[in-house]
Amino acid sequence: MSDGATAGTTGAGTGTAVDATTTAALGRWLADAGLTDSRVSVRPIGDGHANVTWLVEDDAGQRVVVRRPPPPPTPPGANDVLREARVIAAVGSHAGGSVPVPRVLATADAGTVLDVPCFAMSYVAGPVVTTDLPEGLSTPAARAALADDLVDRLAALHRLPWDTLGLRGRPDGANLRQRDRLARLVAEPDGSPPDAFADVDAWLVEHAPAESGAALVHNDYRLGNLLLAPDAPRVAAVLDWELAAVGDPLVDLGYLVASWSGPGGPSTPVQELGAASSAPGFPDARTLVARYADATGAPLDHLRWYVVLANWKLAVLYEYSRRRHERGDGDPYYAGTGKVSTFLRAADAARTEPLT
């Protein structure tokens, strides 16, 4: 994992500053595991807003990345870092390099190292691309090649035999179950959606297609969650597996489309986290979709629904986080209603946008 790793660090301002006691505990744990010396430095890395990611380094330059949950409270079922570690280990052991991930090196239950569970994984050198382009993507040809590779990695993920990875899931009906679970996060006391959500919410329920299939779904697959190789326009590691589940593979493709800035530039906060993809050479979302279709043969007649779902889901999660901040226990990144509104506008627009 790189210093540029995104989605997983809230930063010191939200209660994740690394004090001397925590640093010492991590040093002892990693030294006992033979991963570093006991004297280490620890600092947050990344620019995300979910699980916390720390880079741990000893005086000899040995580096390890540690993941832990954010400060509570968190949405039900979210931020289970030990489950995330199991998913990463399963993908790494079965993908044959087609879906590159860091190596899981050690795990710890709550109360053994920290007061929360955590795990350590290998440090992988290379940039994460969000708003700025590294030198290796200085040409349009390199950017196009990277876009091809990131779609190919997604297709490879969806080809993994999830039922042999030690993972369990109920893919049938998964889309509407996820919609129902998320809707409860922001529902009014009588169970109805907030007024701003009602129109899109009703459309999703009315137009929900049957699942397109079953696969291991990353659920946050976007440019900013990919660590790039330092010497070539390709994906060196897929990061941030905390939301991974067995489900409909088109959920990932819909989310990639919703998060992709492309030539038109960003219009939502998640697109802003990958705004570099608006540079010349990066394709538009329709080109990504066409490559995925060629790689998988997946029928994409209902892809529009999945893009609407992705934007609606992001609106729900941002609204939930906004309310947390207003209560005084959340990340200030989510303050105000403006971010939520952008996702709802994008969801509304996606209902009529041609993608295939």
C-alpha positions as a printed Julia matrix, in Angstrom:
356×3 Matrix{Float64}:
   0.0     0.0     0.0
   1.18    3.46   -0.81
   1.4     6.68    1.16
  -1.25    7.89   -1.24
  -3.76    5.21   -0.26
  -7.25    6.59   -0.18
 -10.58    5.7     1.43
  -9.67    4.51    4.86
  -8.18    7.38    6.79
 -10.14   10.07    8.49
  -7.13   11.91    9.84
  -6.12   13.21   13.22
  -8.87   15.75   13.31
 -11.55   13.09   13.74
 -10.08   11.17   16.63
  -7.56    8.99   14.79
  -4.36   10.73   15.89
  -1.72    8.19   16.88
  -0.58    8.69   20.48
   2.51    7.26   22.17
   0.59    4.42   23.83
  -0.87    3.26   20.53
   2.47    3.56   18.78
   4.17    1.46   21.45
   1.45   -1.2    21.31
   1.71   -1.46   17.53
   5.49   -1.67   17.75
   5.37   -4.56   20.22
   2.76   -6.43   18.18
   4.57   -6.08   14.86
   7.94   -6.92   16.43
   6.49  -10.09   17.98
   5.2   -11.01   14.53
   8.65  -10.43   13.01
   7.41   -7.64   10.76
   9.24   -4.6    12.18
  11.44   -3.65   15.09
   9.59   -2.58   18.23
  10.58    1.07   17.82
   8.3     2.47   15.13
   6.69    5.64   13.88
   3.02    5.68   12.94
   1.12    8.13   10.79
  -2.27    8.19    9.06
  -2.28    7.85    5.3
  -4.97    8.38    2.7
  -7.83   10.8     2.27
 -10.87    8.6     2.77
 -13.55    8.65    5.42
 -14.06    5.05    6.55
 -11.63    2.57    8.11
  -8.46    4.16    9.44
  -5.19    3.34    7.68
  -1.78    3.82    9.32
   1.69    3.52    7.84
   4.02    1.97   10.42
   7.78    2.22    9.84
  10.77    1.25   11.95
  14.24    2.81   12.02
  15.49    0.25    9.48
  12.89    1.37    6.94
  10.66   -1.69    7.22
   7.09   -0.63    6.43
   3.75   -2.19    7.28
   0.22   -0.86    6.82
  -2.3    -1.26    9.65
  -6.08   -0.97    9.32
  -8.51   -0.34   12.17
 -12.13    0.89   12.39
 -12.97    4.59   12.69
 -14.28    6.06   15.93
 -17.86    4.88   16.7
 -20.7     4.92   15.98
 -20.69    3.32   12.54
 -23.47    2.05   10.26
 -24.65   -1.5    11.07
 -22.43   -4.1     9.43
 -19.78   -1.61    8.36
 -16.09   -1.33    9.21
 -15.5    -4.99   10.15
 -11.77   -4.95    9.59
 -11.18   -8.62   10.4
 -13.72   -9.58    7.78
 -11.94   -7.22    5.4
  -8.68   -9.02    6.16
 -10.28  -12.4     5.41
 -11.58  -11.14    2.07
  -8.19   -9.72    1.07
  -6.43  -12.94    2.05
  -8.95  -15.03    0.1
  -8.62  -12.9    -3.03
  -4.83  -12.92   -2.76
  -4.65  -16.69   -2.45
  -7.06  -17.5    -5.28
  -6.75  -14.76   -7.88
  -3.37  -15.8    -9.3
  -2.41  -12.14   -9.6
  -5.4   -11.25  -11.76
  -6.76   -9.19   -8.86
  -3.67   -7.84   -7.08
  -4.01   -7.12   -3.36
  -1.62   -6.49   -0.44
  -0.65   -9.52    1.65
  -2.37   -9.87    5.02
   0.44  -10.31    7.57
  -1.26  -10.39   10.98
  -4.65   -9.84   12.62
  -5.62   -8.93   16.16
  -8.94   -9.02   18.03
 -10.15   -6.05   20.04
  -8.34   -5.78   23.34
  -5.2    -7.65   22.29
  -3.27   -4.8    20.65
  -5.73   -1.91   20.53
  -9.19   -1.45   22.0
 -10.52   -2.26   18.51
  -9.68   -5.07   16.08
  -6.96   -4.4    13.53
  -4.83   -6.09   10.9
  -1.47   -5.56    9.27
  -0.77   -5.91    5.57
   2.16   -5.47    3.26
   3.26   -2.05    2.08
   3.05   -1.77   -1.72
   4.95    1.07   -3.37
   3.19    3.19   -5.95
   0.81    6.12   -6.35
  -2.92    6.38   -5.81
  -4.51    8.73   -8.32
  -7.18   11.1    -7.1
  -6.93   14.7    -8.31
  -3.34   14.81   -9.57
  -1.59   12.67  -12.16
   1.76   11.0   -11.39
   4.59   11.11  -13.9
   3.74    7.63  -15.15
   0.42    8.94  -16.49
   1.86   11.94  -18.3
   0.55   10.89  -21.72
  -2.97   10.23  -23.03
  -1.85    6.76  -24.16
  -0.78    5.84  -20.64
  -4.09    7.06  -19.22
  -6.05    5.02  -21.74
  -3.97    1.94  -20.91
  -4.65    2.38  -17.2
  -8.39    2.69  -17.82
  -8.31   -0.56  -19.78
  -6.42   -2.3   -17.0
  -8.71   -1.15  -14.21
 -11.73   -2.48  -16.11
  -9.91   -5.75  -16.77
  -9.13   -6.13  -13.05
 -12.81   -5.63  -12.25
 -13.8    -8.26  -14.8
 -11.22  -10.62  -13.29
 -12.64  -10.04   -9.81
 -16.09  -10.99  -11.0
 -14.74  -14.2   -12.55
 -13.33  -15.44   -9.24
 -15.14  -18.53   -7.94
 -16.53  -16.81   -4.86
 -18.02  -20.04   -3.51
 -14.5   -21.5    -3.17
 -13.05  -18.5    -1.31
 -14.5   -19.39    2.08
 -17.0   -16.55    1.72
 -20.72  -16.81    2.25
 -23.52  -14.83    0.72
 -27.09  -14.76   -0.51
 -26.86  -13.29   -4.0
 -30.53  -13.82   -4.86
 -32.43  -10.69   -3.87
 -29.23   -8.99   -2.7
 -29.9    -5.72   -4.52
 -33.19   -4.9    -2.87
 -31.99   -6.21    0.5
 -29.11   -3.74    0.29
 -31.49   -0.99   -0.73
 -33.81   -1.79    2.2
 -30.94   -1.89    4.7
 -29.5     1.4     3.56
 -32.89    3.1     3.34
 -33.38    2.48    7.05
 -30.32    4.61    7.83
 -32.12    7.78    6.79
 -35.79    6.8     7.02
 -38.32    9.02    8.75
 -39.87    7.72   12.0
 -42.73    6.16   10.02
 -40.26    4.32    7.74
 -40.75    6.55    4.71
 -37.78    8.1     2.89
 -36.92   11.77    3.38
 -38.67   13.99    0.85
 -35.49   14.61   -1.14
 -34.95   10.85   -1.55
 -38.52    9.75   -2.2
 -38.65   10.03   -6.0
 -35.42    8.15   -6.7
 -36.18    5.62   -3.97
 -39.56    4.79   -5.51
 -38.0     4.47   -8.98
 -35.42    1.99   -7.7
 -38.08   -0.21   -6.15
 -40.37   -0.06   -9.18
 -37.66   -0.81  -11.75
 -35.45   -3.27   -9.85
 -34.23   -6.0   -12.2
 -33.44   -9.55  -11.21
 -29.79  -10.0   -10.24
 -27.51  -10.36  -13.26
 -25.5   -13.1   -11.54
 -23.43  -13.78   -8.44
 -19.86  -12.69   -7.81
 -17.53  -11.29   -5.21
 -18.37   -7.58   -5.36
 -15.92   -4.96   -4.09
 -18.65   -2.33   -3.56
 -16.21    0.62   -3.67
 -14.32   -0.02   -6.9
 -13.11    3.33   -8.22
  -9.92    4.98   -9.42
  -9.0     6.35   -5.99
  -9.09    2.89   -4.4
  -6.51    1.46   -6.78
  -2.78    1.52   -6.1
  -0.86    1.89   -9.35
   2.43    0.33  -10.34
   5.24    2.92  -10.22
   6.7     1.78  -13.55
   3.69    1.11  -15.79
   0.06    2.2   -16.28
  -1.47   -0.78  -14.5
  -3.1    -1.63  -11.19
  -0.62   -2.84   -8.55
  -3.18   -3.44   -5.78
  -6.89   -3.06   -5.2
  -7.47   -1.41   -1.82
 -10.26   -0.96    0.72
 -12.26   -4.18    0.77
 -14.33   -3.33    3.84
 -17.63   -3.34    1.89
 -16.93   -6.45   -0.2
 -19.73   -8.99   -0.36
 -21.2   -11.72   -2.51
 -23.73  -10.07   -4.77
 -24.59   -8.8    -8.22
 -21.44   -7.92  -10.21
 -23.21   -5.07  -12.0
 -23.34   -3.24   -8.67
 -19.58   -2.72   -9.08
 -19.86   -1.6   -12.69
 -22.66    0.82  -11.83
 -20.58    2.25   -9.01
 -17.51    2.6   -11.25
 -19.62    4.56  -13.74
 -21.08    6.74  -10.96
 -17.64    7.5    -9.53
 -15.89    8.08  -12.88
 -15.24   11.71  -13.71
 -14.26   11.26  -17.32
 -13.84   14.04  -19.89
 -16.76   16.07  -18.53
 -15.13   16.66  -15.15
 -16.47   15.82  -11.69
 -19.99   16.66  -10.52
 -20.23   14.65   -7.27
 -17.88   14.36   -4.27
 -16.91   10.8    -5.21
 -16.1    11.9    -8.75
 -13.98   14.65   -7.21
 -11.97   11.93   -5.44
 -11.02   10.71   -8.92
 -11.04   14.02  -10.76
  -7.76   13.17  -12.47
  -9.74   10.89  -14.79
 -11.02   14.0   -16.6
  -7.54   14.46  -18.16
  -7.17   13.84  -21.93
  -6.74   10.15  -22.74
  -9.04    8.83  -20.06
 -12.18    7.47  -21.74
 -15.75    8.28  -20.91
 -17.93    5.94  -18.88
 -19.52    4.39  -21.96
 -16.11    3.21  -23.13
 -15.46    1.58  -19.74
 -18.82   -0.16  -19.97
 -18.09   -1.45  -23.48
 -14.76   -2.93  -22.39
 -16.37   -4.64  -19.4
 -19.05   -6.09  -21.67
 -16.41   -7.42  -24.06
 -14.44   -8.97  -21.18
 -17.37  -10.63  -19.43
 -20.17  -11.03  -21.94
 -22.49   -9.67  -19.25
 -25.89   -8.41  -20.44
 -26.09   -4.72  -19.6
 -29.68   -3.91  -20.53
 -30.44   -2.71  -16.99
 -27.12   -1.03  -16.21
 -28.84    2.34  -15.83
 -30.6     1.01  -12.72
 -27.26    0.13  -11.12
 -25.87    3.62  -11.75
 -28.96    5.15  -10.15
 -28.55    2.74   -7.22
 -24.9     3.76   -6.78
 -25.68    7.46   -6.62
 -28.69    6.9    -4.34
 -26.55    4.73   -2.05
 -23.88    7.42   -1.85
 -26.54   10.0    -1.07
 -27.8     7.82    1.79
 -24.33    7.26    3.24
 -23.42   10.93    2.99
 -26.73   11.9     4.6
 -26.18    9.41    7.42
 -22.69   10.81    7.96
 -23.97   14.39    7.8
 -26.4    13.63   10.61
 -23.6    12.08   12.64
 -21.55   15.23   12.23
 -24.48   17.37   13.3
 -24.77   15.24   16.45
 -21.14   16.02   17.18
 -19.63   12.55   16.64
 -18.84   12.54   12.92
 -16.38   13.68   10.29
 -16.69   17.39    9.33
 -16.09   16.41    5.71
 -19.8    15.53    5.54
 -21.12   18.85    6.89
 -23.97   20.51    5.01
 -26.52   19.18    2.57
 -24.71   20.15   -0.63
 -22.85   16.87   -1.11
 -26.01   14.81   -0.65
 -27.85   16.91   -3.22
 -25.22   16.3    -5.89
 -25.68   12.54   -5.61
 -29.46   12.8    -5.81
 -29.19   14.99   -8.92
 -26.79   12.46  -10.46
 -29.17    9.62   -9.61
 -32.04   11.46  -11.26
 -29.99   12.17  -14.39
 -28.82    8.56  -14.63
 -32.39    7.35  -15.06
 -32.34    8.52  -18.68
 -28.63    8.43  -19.53
 -27.65    6.01  -22.35
 -24.7     3.81  -21.35
 -24.69    0.99  -23.89
